[in-house]
Coordinates of C-alpha atoms in Angstrom, one line a residue:
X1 CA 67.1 -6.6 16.1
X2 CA 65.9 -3.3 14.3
X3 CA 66.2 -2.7 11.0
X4 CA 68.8 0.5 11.4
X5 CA 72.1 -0.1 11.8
X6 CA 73.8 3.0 14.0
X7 CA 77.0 4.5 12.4
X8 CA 80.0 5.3 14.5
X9 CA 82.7 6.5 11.5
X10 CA 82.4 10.3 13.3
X11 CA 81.9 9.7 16.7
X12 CA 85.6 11.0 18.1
X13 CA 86.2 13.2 15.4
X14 CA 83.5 14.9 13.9
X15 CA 81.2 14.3 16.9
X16 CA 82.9 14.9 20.3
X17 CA 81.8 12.2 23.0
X18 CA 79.4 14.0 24.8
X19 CA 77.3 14.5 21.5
X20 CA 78.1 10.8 21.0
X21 CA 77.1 9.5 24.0
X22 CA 73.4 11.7 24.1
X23 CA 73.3 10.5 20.4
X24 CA 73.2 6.7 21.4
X25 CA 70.8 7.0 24.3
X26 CA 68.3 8.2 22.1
X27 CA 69.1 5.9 19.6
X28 CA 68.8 3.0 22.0
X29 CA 65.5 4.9 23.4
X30 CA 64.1 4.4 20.0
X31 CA 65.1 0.7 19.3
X32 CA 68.3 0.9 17.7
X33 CA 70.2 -2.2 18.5
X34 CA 73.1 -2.7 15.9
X35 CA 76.3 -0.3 16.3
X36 CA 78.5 -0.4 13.7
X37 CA 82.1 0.5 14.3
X38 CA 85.7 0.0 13.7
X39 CA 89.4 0.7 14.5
X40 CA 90.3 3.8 12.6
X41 CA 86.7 5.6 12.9
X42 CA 86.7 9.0 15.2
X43 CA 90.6 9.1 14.4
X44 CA 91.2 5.9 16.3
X45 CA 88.4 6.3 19.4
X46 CA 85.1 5.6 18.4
X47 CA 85.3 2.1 19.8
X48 CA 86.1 3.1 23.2
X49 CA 83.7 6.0 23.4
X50 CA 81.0 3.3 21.9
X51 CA 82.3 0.9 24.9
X52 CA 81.7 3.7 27.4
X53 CA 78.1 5.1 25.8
X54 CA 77.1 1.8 25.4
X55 CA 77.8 0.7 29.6
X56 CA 75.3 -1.9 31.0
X57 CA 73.5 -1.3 28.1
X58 CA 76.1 -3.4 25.6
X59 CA 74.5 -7.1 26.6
X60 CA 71.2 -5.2 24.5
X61 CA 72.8 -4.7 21.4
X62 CA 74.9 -6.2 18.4
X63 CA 78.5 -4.6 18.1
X64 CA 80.1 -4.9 14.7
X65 CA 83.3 -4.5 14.6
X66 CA 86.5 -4.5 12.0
X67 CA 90.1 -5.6 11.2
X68 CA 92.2 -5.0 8.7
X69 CA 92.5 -1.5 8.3
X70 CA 94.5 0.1 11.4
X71 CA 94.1 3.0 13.6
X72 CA 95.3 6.4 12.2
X73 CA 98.1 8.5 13.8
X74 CA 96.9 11.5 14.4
X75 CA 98.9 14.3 16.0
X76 CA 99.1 15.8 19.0
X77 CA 98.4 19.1 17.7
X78 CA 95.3 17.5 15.5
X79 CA 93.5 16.1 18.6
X80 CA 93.9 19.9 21.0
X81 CA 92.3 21.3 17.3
X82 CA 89.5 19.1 17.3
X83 CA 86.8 20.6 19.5
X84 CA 87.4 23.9 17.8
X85 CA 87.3 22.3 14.2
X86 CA 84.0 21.3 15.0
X87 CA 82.8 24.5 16.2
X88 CA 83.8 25.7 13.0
X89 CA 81.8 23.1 11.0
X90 CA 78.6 23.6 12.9
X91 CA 79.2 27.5 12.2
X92 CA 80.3 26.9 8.5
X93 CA 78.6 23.5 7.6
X94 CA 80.4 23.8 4.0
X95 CA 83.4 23.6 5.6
X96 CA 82.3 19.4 6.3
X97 CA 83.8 18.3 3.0
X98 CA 87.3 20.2 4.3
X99 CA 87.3 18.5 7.5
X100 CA 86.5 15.2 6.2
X101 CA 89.4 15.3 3.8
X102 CA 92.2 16.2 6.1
X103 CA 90.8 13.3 8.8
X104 CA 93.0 10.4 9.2
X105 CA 91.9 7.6 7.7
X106 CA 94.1 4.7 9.0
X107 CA 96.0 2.4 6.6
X108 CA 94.9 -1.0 5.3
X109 CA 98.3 -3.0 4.4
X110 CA 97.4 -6.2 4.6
X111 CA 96.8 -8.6 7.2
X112 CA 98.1 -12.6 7.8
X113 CA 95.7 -15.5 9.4
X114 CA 97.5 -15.3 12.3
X115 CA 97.4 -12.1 13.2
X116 CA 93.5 -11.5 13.3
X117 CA 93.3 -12.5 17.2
X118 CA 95.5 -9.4 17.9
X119 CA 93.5 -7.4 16.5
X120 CA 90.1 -8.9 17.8
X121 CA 91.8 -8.3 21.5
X122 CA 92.6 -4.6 21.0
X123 CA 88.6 -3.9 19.7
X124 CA 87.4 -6.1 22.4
X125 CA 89.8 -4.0 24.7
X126 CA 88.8 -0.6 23.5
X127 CA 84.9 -1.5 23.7
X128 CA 85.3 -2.8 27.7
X129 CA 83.6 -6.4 26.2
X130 CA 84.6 -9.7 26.1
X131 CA 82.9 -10.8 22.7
X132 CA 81.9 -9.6 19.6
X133 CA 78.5 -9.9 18.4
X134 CA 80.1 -9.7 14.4
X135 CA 83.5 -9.0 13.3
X136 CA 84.2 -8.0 9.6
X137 CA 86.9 -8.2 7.5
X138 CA 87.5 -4.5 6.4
X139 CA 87.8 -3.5 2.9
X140 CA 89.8 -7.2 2.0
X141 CA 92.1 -7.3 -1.4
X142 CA 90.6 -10.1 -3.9
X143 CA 93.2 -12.6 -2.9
X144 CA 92.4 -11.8 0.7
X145 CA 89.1 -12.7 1.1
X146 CA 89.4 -15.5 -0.7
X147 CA 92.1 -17.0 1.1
X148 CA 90.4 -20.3 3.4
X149 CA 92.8 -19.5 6.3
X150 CA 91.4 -16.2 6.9
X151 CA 88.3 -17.9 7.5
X152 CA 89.1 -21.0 9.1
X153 CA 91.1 -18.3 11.6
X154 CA 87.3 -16.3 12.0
X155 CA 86.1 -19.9 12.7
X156 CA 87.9 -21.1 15.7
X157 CA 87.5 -17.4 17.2
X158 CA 84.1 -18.2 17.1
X159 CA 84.7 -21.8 18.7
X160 CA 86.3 -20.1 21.5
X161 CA 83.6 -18.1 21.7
X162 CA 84.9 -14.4 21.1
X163 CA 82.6 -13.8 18.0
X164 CA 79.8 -14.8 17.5
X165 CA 79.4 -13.9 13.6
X166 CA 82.1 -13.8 10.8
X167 CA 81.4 -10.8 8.2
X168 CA 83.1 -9.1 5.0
X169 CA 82.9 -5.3 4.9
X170 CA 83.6 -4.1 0.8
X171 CA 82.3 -3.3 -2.5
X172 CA 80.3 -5.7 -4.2
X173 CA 83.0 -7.2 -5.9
X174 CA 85.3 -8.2 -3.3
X175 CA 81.7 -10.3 -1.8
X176 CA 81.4 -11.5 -5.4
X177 CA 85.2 -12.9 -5.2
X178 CA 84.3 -14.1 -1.5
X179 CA 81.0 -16.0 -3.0
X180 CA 83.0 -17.7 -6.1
X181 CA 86.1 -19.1 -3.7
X182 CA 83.2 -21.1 -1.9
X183 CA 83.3 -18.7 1.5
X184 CA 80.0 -18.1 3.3
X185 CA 79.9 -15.1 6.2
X186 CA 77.3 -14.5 8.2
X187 CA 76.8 -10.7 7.4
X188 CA 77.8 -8.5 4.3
X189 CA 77.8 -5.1 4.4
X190 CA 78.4 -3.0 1.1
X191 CA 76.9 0.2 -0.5
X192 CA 74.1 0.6 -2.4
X193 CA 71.8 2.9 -3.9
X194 CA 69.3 3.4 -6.6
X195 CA 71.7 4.0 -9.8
X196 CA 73.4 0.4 -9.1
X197 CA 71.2 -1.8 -6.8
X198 CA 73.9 -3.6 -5.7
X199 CA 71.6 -5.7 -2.9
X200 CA 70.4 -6.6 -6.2
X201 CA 73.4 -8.3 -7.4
X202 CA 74.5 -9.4 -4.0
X203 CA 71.5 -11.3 -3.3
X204 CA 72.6 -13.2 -6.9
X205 CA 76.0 -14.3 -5.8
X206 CA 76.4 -18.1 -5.5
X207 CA 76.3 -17.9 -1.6
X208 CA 76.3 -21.7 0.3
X209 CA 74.1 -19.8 2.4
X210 CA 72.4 -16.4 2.3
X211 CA 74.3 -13.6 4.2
X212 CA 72.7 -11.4 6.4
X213 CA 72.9 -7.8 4.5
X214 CA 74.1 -4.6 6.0
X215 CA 73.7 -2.0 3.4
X216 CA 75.3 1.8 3.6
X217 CA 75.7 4.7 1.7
X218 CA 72.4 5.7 0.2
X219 CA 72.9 9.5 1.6
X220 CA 76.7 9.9 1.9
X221 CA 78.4 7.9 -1.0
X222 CA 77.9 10.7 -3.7
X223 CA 74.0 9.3 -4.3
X224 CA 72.0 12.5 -3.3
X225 CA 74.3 14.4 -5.3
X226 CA 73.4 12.9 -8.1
X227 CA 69.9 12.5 -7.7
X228 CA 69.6 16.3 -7.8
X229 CA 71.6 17.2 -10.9
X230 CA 69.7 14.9 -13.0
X231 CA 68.1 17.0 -15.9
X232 CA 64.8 19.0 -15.4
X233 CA 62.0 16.6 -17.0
X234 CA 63.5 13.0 -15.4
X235 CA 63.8 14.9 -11.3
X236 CA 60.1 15.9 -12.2
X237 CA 58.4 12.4 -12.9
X238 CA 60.6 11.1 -9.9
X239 CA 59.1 14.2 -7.7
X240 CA 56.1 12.8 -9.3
X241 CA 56.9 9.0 -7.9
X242 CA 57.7 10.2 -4.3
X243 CA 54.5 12.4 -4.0
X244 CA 52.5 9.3 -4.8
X245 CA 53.8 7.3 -2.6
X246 CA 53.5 10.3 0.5
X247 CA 56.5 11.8 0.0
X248 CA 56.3 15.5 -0.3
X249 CA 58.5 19.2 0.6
X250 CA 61.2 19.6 -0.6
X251 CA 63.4 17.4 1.0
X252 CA 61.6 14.2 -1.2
X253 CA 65.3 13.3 -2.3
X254 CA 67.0 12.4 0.7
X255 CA 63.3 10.2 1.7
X256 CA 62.9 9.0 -0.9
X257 CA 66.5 7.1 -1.1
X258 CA 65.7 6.3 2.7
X259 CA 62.8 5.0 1.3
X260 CA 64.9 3.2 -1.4
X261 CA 67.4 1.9 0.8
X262 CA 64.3 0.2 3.2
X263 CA 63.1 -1.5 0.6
X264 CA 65.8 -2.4 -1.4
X265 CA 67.0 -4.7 1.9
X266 CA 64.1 -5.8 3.1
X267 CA 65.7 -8.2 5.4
X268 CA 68.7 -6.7 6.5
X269 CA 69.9 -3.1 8.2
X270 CA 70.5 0.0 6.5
X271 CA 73.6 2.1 8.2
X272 CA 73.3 5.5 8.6
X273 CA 74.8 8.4 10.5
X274 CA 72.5 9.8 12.9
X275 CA 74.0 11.6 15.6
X276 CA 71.9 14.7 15.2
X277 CA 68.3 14.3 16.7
X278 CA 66.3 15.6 13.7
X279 CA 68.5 12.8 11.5
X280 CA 67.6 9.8 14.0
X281 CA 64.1 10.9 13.6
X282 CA 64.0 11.0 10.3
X283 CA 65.8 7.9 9.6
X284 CA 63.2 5.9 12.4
X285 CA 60.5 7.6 10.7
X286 CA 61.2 6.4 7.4
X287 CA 61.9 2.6 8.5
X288 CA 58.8 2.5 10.5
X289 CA 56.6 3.2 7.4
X290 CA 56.8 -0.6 6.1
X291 CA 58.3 -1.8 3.0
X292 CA 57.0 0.2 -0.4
X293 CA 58.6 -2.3 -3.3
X294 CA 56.5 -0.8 -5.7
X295 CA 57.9 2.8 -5.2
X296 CA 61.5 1.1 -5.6
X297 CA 60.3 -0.3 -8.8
X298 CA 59.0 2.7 -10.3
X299 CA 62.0 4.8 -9.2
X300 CA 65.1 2.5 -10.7
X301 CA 62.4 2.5 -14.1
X302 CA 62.8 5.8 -14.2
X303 CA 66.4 6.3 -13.6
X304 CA 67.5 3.1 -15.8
X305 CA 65.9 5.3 -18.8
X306 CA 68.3 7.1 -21.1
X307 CA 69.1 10.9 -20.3
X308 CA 70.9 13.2 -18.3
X309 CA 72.2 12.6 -15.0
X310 CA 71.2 9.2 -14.8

């Protein structure tokens, strides 16, 4: 299993499925084996155009998928628009943030024990499988995931044999309320980056036994942002940090959160977006350079200091 987990929120929205489906060759070309998708991602197709990328290929890999949070509606008029709103992004890339905004995002209501099969058979249906290699509760309410029939429901799927891992998808919180009811899954997956470590204080939670981690969000959850608007003298002694441990240009802030991201999850995935060639590249690049605790160290020092921006 590689240590990259493949990202699938865009593919059938942002990325069309011929992008997608060259995307994912490469990645599997280059050792990516965990796909990570869900019901309303690509406006409600990304798990069939995984399904059909994927082909022969799917016994190779771990599919992730979700319930809990359903497939958007999206107009008729939306999806004839689509090919030409992303001509217009890769002409205008500001225009990204716009697009991303107005996508459909599906609607998480709630969801009853005996209702998760249903919605195990439509992903299962939609990806052309007959298993799941993990399936994740998707953004659960506090009460939710700590409700023992949700599990006990994930359990006898996977006696039957149509998963094969039970996982909670959220914010470290909703794990933390998961950990303290007594419930164990498999697989975690919640952001993280260097201005909250929240592997950190996952790996703390009173887990019966240690979840496998899927951490996300180190480039797209606000973090870059903020790494660059910190105050003159601070960016410089990080600058300072990433040159010393070989990173250098002036891309060293995206890296170097790569970098943090690694190491920060040393034995679990990182989930990124890399449908673009240069991104998948970079992303290998990065994970294939070891783990660098030390530069992790030295880079939350210097950001836990007082000053602006941090």
């Amino acid at each position: 299993m590689s240590c990259i987990a493949f990202g699938c929120a865009s593919l059938g929205s942002r990325v069309s499925q011929a992008d997608g489906e060259r995307a994912i060759a490469r990645a599997l070309d280059r050792g990516v084996t965990w796909f990570d998708v869900a019901p309303p991602y690509g406006d409600g197709h990304a798990e069939q155009l995984l399904g059909k990328s994927l082909g022969a290929r799917r016994k190779d890999v771990v599919i992730c998928s979700k319930f809990g949070i359903s497939r958007p509606n999206v107009s008729f008029a939306a999806q004839v628009l689509r090919p030409l709103a992303r001509r217009a992004v890769s002409l205008v890339p500001g225009l990204r943030q716009v697009a991303r905004r107005s996508r459909g995002t599906g609607e998480n209501t709630g969801i009853a024990p005996g209702e998760i099969e249903a919605w195990l058979d439509e992903s299962l249906r939609q990806l052309g499988t007959d298993y799941l290699d993990v399936f994740a509760f998707h953004e659960p309410s506090l009460a939710s995931v700590a409700n023992g029939e949700m599990y006990g429901a994930l359990q006898s799927l996977v006696a039957k044999g149509k998963i094969r891992a039970v996982s909670i998808a959220g914010p470290p919180e909703v794990l933390a309320a998961a950990a303290s009811a007594g419930h164990s899954p498999d697989v975690v997956q919640f952001p993280d980056s260097p201005f909250d470590d929240a592997a950190g204080a996952v790996r703390g939670l009173p887990w019966g036994r240690a979840p496998l981690m899927v951490t996300h969000g180190v480039l797209g959850s606000g973090a870059l942002q903020r790494l660059k608007s910190i105050d003159g003298a601070k960016q410089e002694r990080l600058s300072a940090v990433a040159r010393r441990w070989g990173v250098a240009g002036d891309r060293w802030e995206p890296e170097s959160l790569l970098r943090f991201a690694f190491a920060n999850n040393p034995s679990g995935l990182v989930l990124l977006s890399m449908f673009g060639e240069r991104h998948l590249d970079a992303n290998v690049a990065v994970a294939e350079l070891g783990l660098k605790p030390g530069f992790v160290e030295e880079f939350q020092e210097i950001l836990s200091e007082g000053g602006s921006g941090a």
